[in-house]
PDB file of C-alpha atoms and ligand atoms in Angstrom:
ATOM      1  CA  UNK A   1     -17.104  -4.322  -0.442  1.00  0.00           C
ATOM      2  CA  UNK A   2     -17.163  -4.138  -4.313  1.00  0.00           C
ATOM      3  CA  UNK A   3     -18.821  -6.836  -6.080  1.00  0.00           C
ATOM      4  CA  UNK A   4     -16.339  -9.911  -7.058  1.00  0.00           C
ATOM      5  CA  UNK A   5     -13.448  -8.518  -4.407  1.00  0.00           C
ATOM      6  CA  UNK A   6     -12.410 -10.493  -2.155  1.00  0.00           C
ATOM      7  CA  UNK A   7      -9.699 -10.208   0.659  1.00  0.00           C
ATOM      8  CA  UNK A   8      -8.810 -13.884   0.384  1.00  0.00           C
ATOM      9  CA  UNK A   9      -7.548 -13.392  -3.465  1.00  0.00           C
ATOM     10  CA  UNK A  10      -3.647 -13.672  -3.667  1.00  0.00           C
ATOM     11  CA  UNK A  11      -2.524 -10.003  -5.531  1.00  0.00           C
ATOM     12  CA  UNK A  12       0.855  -9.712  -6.839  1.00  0.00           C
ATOM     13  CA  UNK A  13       3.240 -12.056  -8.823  1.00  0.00           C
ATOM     14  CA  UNK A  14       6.197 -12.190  -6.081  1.00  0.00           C
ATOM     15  CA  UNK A  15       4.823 -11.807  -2.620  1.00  0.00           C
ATOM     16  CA  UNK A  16       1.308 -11.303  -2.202  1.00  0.00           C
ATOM     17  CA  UNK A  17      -0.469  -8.006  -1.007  1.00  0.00           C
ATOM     18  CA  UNK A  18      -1.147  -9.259   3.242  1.00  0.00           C
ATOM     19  CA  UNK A  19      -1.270  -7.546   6.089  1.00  0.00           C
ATOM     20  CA  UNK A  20       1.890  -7.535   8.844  1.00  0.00           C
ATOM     21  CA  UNK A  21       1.163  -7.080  12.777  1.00  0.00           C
ATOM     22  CA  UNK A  22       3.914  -4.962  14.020  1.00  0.00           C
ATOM     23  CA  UNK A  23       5.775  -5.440  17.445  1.00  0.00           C
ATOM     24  CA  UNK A  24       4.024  -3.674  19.906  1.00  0.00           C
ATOM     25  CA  UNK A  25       4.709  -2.418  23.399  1.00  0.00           C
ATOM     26  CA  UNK A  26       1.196  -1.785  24.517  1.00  0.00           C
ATOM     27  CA  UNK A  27       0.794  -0.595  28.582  1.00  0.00           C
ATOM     28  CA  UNK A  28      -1.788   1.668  30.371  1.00  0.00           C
ATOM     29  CA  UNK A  29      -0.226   4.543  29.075  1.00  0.00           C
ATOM     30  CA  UNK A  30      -0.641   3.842  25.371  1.00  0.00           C
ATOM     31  CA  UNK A  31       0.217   1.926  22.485  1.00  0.00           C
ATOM     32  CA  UNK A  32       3.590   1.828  20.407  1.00  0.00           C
ATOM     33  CA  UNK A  33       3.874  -0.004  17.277  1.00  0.00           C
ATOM     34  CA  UNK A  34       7.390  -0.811  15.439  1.00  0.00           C
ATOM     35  CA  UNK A  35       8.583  -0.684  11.902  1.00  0.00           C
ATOM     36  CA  UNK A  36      12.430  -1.799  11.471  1.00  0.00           C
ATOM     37  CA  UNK A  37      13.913  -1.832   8.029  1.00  0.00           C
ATOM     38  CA  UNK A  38      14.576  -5.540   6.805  1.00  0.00           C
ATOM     39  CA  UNK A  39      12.644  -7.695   8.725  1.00  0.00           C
ATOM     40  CA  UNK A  40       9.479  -6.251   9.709  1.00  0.00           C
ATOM     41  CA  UNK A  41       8.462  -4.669   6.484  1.00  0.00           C
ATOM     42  CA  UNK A  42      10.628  -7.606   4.487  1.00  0.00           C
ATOM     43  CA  UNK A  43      12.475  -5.018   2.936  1.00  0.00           C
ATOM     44  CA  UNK A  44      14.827  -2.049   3.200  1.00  0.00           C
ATOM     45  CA  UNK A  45      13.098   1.349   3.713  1.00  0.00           C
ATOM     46  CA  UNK A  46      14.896   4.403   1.964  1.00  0.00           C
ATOM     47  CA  UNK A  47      11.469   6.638   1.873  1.00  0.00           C
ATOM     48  CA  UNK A  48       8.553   7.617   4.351  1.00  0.00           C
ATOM     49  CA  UNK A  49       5.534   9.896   3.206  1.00  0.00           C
ATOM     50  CA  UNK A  50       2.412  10.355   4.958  1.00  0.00           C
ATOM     51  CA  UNK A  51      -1.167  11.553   3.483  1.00  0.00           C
ATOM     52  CA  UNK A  52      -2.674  13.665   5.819  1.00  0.00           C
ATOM     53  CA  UNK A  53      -5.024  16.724   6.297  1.00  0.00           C
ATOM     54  CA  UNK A  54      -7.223  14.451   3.469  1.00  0.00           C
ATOM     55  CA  UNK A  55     -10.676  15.047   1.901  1.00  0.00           C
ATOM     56  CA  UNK A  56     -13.197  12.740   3.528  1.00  0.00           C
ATOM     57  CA  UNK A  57     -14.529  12.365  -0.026  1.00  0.00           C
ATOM     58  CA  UNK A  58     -10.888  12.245  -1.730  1.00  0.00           C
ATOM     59  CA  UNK A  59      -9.512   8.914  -3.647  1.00  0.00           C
ATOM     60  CA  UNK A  60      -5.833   8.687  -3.832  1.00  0.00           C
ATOM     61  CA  UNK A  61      -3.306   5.896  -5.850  1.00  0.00           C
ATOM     62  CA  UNK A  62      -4.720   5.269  -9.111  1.00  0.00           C
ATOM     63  CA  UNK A  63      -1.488   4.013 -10.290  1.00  0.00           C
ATOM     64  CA  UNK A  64       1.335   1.287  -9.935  1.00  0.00           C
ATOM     65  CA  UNK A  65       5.050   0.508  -9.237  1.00  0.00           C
ATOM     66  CA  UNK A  66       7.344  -1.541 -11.510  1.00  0.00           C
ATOM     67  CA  UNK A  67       9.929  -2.266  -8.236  1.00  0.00           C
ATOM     68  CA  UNK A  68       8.813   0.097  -5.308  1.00  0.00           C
ATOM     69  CA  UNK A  69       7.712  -2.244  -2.513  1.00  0.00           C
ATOM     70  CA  UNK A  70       5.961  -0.635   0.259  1.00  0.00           C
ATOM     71  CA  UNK A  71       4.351  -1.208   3.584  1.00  0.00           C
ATOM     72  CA  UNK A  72       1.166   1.203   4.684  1.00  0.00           C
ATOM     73  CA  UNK A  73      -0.175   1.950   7.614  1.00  0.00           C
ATOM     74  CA  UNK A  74      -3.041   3.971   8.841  1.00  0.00           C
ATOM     75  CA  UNK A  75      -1.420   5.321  12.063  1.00  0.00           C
ATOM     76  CA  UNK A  76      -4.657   7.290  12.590  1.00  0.00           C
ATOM     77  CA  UNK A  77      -8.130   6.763  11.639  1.00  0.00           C
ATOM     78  CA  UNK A  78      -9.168   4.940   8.196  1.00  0.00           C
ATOM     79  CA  UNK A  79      -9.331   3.836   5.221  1.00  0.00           C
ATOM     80  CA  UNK A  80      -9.491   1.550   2.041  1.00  0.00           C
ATOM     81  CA  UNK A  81      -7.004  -0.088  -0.130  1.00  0.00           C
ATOM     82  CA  UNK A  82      -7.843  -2.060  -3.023  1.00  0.00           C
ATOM     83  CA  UNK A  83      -5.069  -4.162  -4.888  1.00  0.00           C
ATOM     84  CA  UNK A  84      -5.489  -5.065  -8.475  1.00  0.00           C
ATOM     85  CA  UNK A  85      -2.958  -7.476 -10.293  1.00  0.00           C
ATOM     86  CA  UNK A  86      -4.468  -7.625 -13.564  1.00  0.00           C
ATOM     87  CA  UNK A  87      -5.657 -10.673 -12.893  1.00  0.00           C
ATOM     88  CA  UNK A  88      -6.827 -10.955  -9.060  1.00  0.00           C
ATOM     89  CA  UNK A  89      -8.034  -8.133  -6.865  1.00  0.00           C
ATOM     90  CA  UNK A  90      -8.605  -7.913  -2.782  1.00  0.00           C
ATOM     91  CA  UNK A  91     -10.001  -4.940  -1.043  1.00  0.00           C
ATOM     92  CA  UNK A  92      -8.549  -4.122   2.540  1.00  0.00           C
ATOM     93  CA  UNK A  93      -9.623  -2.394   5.357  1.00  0.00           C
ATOM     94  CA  UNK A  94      -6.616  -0.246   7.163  1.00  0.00           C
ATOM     95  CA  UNK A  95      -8.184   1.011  10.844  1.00  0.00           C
ATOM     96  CA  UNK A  96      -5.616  -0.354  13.079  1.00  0.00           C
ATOM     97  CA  UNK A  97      -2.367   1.271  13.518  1.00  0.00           C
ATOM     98  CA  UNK A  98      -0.729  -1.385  14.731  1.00  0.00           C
ATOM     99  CA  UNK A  99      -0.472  -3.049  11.566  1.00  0.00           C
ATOM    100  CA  UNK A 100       0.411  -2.555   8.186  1.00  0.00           C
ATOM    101  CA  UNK A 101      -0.427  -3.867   4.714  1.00  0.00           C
ATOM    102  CA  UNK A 102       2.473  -4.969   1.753  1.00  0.00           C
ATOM    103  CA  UNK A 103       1.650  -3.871  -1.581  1.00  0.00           C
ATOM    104  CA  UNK A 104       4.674  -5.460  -3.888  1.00  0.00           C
ATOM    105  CA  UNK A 105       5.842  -4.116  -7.066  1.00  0.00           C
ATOM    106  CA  UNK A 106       3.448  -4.915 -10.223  1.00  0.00           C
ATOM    107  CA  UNK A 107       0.411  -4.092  -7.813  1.00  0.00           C
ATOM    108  CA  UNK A 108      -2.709  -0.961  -8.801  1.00  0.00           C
ATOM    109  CA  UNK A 109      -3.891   0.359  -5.922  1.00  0.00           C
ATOM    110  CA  UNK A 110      -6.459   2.809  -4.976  1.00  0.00           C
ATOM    111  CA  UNK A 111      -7.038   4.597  -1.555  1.00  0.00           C
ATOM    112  CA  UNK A 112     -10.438   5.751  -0.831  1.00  0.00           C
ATOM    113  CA  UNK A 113     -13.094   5.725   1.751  1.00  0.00           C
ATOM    114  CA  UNK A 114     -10.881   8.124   4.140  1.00  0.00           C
ATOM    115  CA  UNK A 115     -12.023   9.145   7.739  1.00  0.00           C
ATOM    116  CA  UNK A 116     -12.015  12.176   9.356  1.00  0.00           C
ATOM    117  CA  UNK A 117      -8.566  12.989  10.168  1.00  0.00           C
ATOM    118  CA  UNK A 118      -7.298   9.900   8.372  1.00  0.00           C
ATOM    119  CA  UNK A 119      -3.185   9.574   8.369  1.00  0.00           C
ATOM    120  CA  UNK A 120      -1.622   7.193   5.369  1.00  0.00           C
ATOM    121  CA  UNK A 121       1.756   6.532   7.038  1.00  0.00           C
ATOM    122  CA  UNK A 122       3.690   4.843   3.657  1.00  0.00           C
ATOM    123  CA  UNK A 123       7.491   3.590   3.740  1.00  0.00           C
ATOM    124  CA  UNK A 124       8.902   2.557   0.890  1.00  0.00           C
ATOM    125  CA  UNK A 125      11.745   0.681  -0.349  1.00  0.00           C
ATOM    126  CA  UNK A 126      12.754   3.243  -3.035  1.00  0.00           C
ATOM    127  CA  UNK A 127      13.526   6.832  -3.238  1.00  0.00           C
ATOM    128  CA  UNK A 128      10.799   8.536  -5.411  1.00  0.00           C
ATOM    129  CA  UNK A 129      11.388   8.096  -8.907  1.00  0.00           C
ATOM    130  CA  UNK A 130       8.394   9.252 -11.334  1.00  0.00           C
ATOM    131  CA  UNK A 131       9.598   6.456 -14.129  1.00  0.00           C
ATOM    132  CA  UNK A 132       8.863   3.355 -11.668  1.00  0.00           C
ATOM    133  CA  UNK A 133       4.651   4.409 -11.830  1.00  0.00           C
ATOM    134  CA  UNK A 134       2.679   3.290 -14.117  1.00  0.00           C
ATOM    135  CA  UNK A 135       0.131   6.187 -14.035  1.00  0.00           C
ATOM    136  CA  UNK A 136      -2.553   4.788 -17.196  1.00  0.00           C
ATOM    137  CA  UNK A 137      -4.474   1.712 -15.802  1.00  0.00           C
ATOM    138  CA  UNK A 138      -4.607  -0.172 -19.596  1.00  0.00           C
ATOM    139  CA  UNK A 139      -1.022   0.410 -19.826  1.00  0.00           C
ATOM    140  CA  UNK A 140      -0.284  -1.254 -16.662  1.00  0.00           C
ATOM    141  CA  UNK A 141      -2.769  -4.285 -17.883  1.00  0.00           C
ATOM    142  CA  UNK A 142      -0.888  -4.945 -20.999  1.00  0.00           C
ATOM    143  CA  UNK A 143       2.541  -5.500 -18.714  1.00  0.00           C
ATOM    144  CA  UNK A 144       1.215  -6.964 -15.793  1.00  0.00           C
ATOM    145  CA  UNK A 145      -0.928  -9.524 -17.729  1.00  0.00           C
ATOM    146  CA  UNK A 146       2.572 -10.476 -20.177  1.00  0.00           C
ATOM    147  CA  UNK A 147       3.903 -11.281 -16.678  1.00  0.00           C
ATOM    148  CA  UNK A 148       1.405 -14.255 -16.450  1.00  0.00           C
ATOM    149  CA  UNK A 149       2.058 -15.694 -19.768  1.00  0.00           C
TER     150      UNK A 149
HETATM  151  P1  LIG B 201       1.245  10.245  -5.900  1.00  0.00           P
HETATM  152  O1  LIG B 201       2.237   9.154  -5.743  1.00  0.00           O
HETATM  153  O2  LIG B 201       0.449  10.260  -7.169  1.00  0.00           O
HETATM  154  O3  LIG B 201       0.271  10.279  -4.631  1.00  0.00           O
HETATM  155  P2  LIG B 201      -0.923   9.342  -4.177  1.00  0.00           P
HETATM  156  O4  LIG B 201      -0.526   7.938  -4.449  1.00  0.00           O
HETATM  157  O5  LIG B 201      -1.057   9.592  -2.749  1.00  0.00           O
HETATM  158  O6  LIG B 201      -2.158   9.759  -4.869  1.00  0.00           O
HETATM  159  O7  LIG B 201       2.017  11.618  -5.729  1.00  0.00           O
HETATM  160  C1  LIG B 201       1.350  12.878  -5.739  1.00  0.00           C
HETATM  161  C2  LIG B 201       2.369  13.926  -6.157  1.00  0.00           C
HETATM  162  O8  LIG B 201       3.439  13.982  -5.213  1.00  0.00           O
HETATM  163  C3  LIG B 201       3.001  13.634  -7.505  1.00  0.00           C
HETATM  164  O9  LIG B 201       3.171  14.889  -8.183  1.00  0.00           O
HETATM  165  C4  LIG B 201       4.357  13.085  -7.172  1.00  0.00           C
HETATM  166  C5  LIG B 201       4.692  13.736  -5.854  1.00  0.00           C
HETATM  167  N1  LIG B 201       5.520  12.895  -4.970  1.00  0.00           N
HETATM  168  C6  LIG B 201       6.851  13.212  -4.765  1.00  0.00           C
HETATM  169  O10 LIG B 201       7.380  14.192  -5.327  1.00  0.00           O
HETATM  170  N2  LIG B 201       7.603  12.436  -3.907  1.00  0.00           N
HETATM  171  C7  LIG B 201       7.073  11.357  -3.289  1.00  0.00           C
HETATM  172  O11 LIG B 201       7.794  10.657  -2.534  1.00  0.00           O
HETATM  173  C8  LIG B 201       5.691  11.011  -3.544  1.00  0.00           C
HETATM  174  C9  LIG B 201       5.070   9.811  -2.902  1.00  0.00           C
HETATM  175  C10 LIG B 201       4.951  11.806  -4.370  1.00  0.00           C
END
């Protein structure tokens, strides 16, 4: 874990970055994990993307979302997230499909740390639309920290 992250800090203005267990149906034969739009991911899902086929060594994210709301999930393998509000920043773990984690609008993130054969599962409340990232970290800063004033 990086120095001075912690996964108890509360990231995000609305509702905080957290992990959500998924309804499961778990027998001999296997596992099967949920997702329904609405009420498990606490919001309506218009877009699923995966990362897949990853370098070990890769880092992924680097940016932010003014809106996009999204629930992640590493349906195979792992990886980690961290969350950066401008102001407070957590680092998660993802390793267990069978749950995922929120990241809200207003939230950097960065993926890194991927296993072998790692699989980002990542619905999202928004079809893609390039003008909802914020792509340059200090831009990003400036608005997120006027959002605390
Ligand atoms: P990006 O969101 O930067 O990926 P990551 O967060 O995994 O690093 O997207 C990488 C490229 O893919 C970028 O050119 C935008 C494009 N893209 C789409 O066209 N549609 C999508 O739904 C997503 C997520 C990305």
């Amino acid at each position: 874990m990086a120095v001075g992250i912690t996964t108890e800090a509360k990231v995000g203005r609305g509702k905080p970055c957290a992990f959500i267990d998924l309804e499961q149906h778990n027998d001999e034969r296997g596992k099967l994990s949920v997702v329904e739009s609405g009420w498990t991911a606490g919001f309506p899902i218009r877009r699923v993307y995966y990362l897949h086929d990853l370098d070990v060594g890769s880092s992924r994210g680097g940016h932010a979302h003014r809106a996009l709301e999204q629930l992640i999930i590493a349906v195979h393998g792992s990886f980690t997230i961290t969350v950066d509000d401008g102001v407070n920043q957590a680092e998660y773990e993802l390793s267990d499909a069978g749950r995922g984690l929120y990241v809200g609008p207003m939230v950097w993130r960065d993926l890194s740390n991927f296993s072998e054969g790692a699989v980002s599962l990542v619905l999202a409340s928004l079809h893609y639309d390039e003008a909802d990232y914020y792509r340059d970290y200090d831009e990003f800063l400036a608005d997120a920290r006027k959002g605390w004033l």
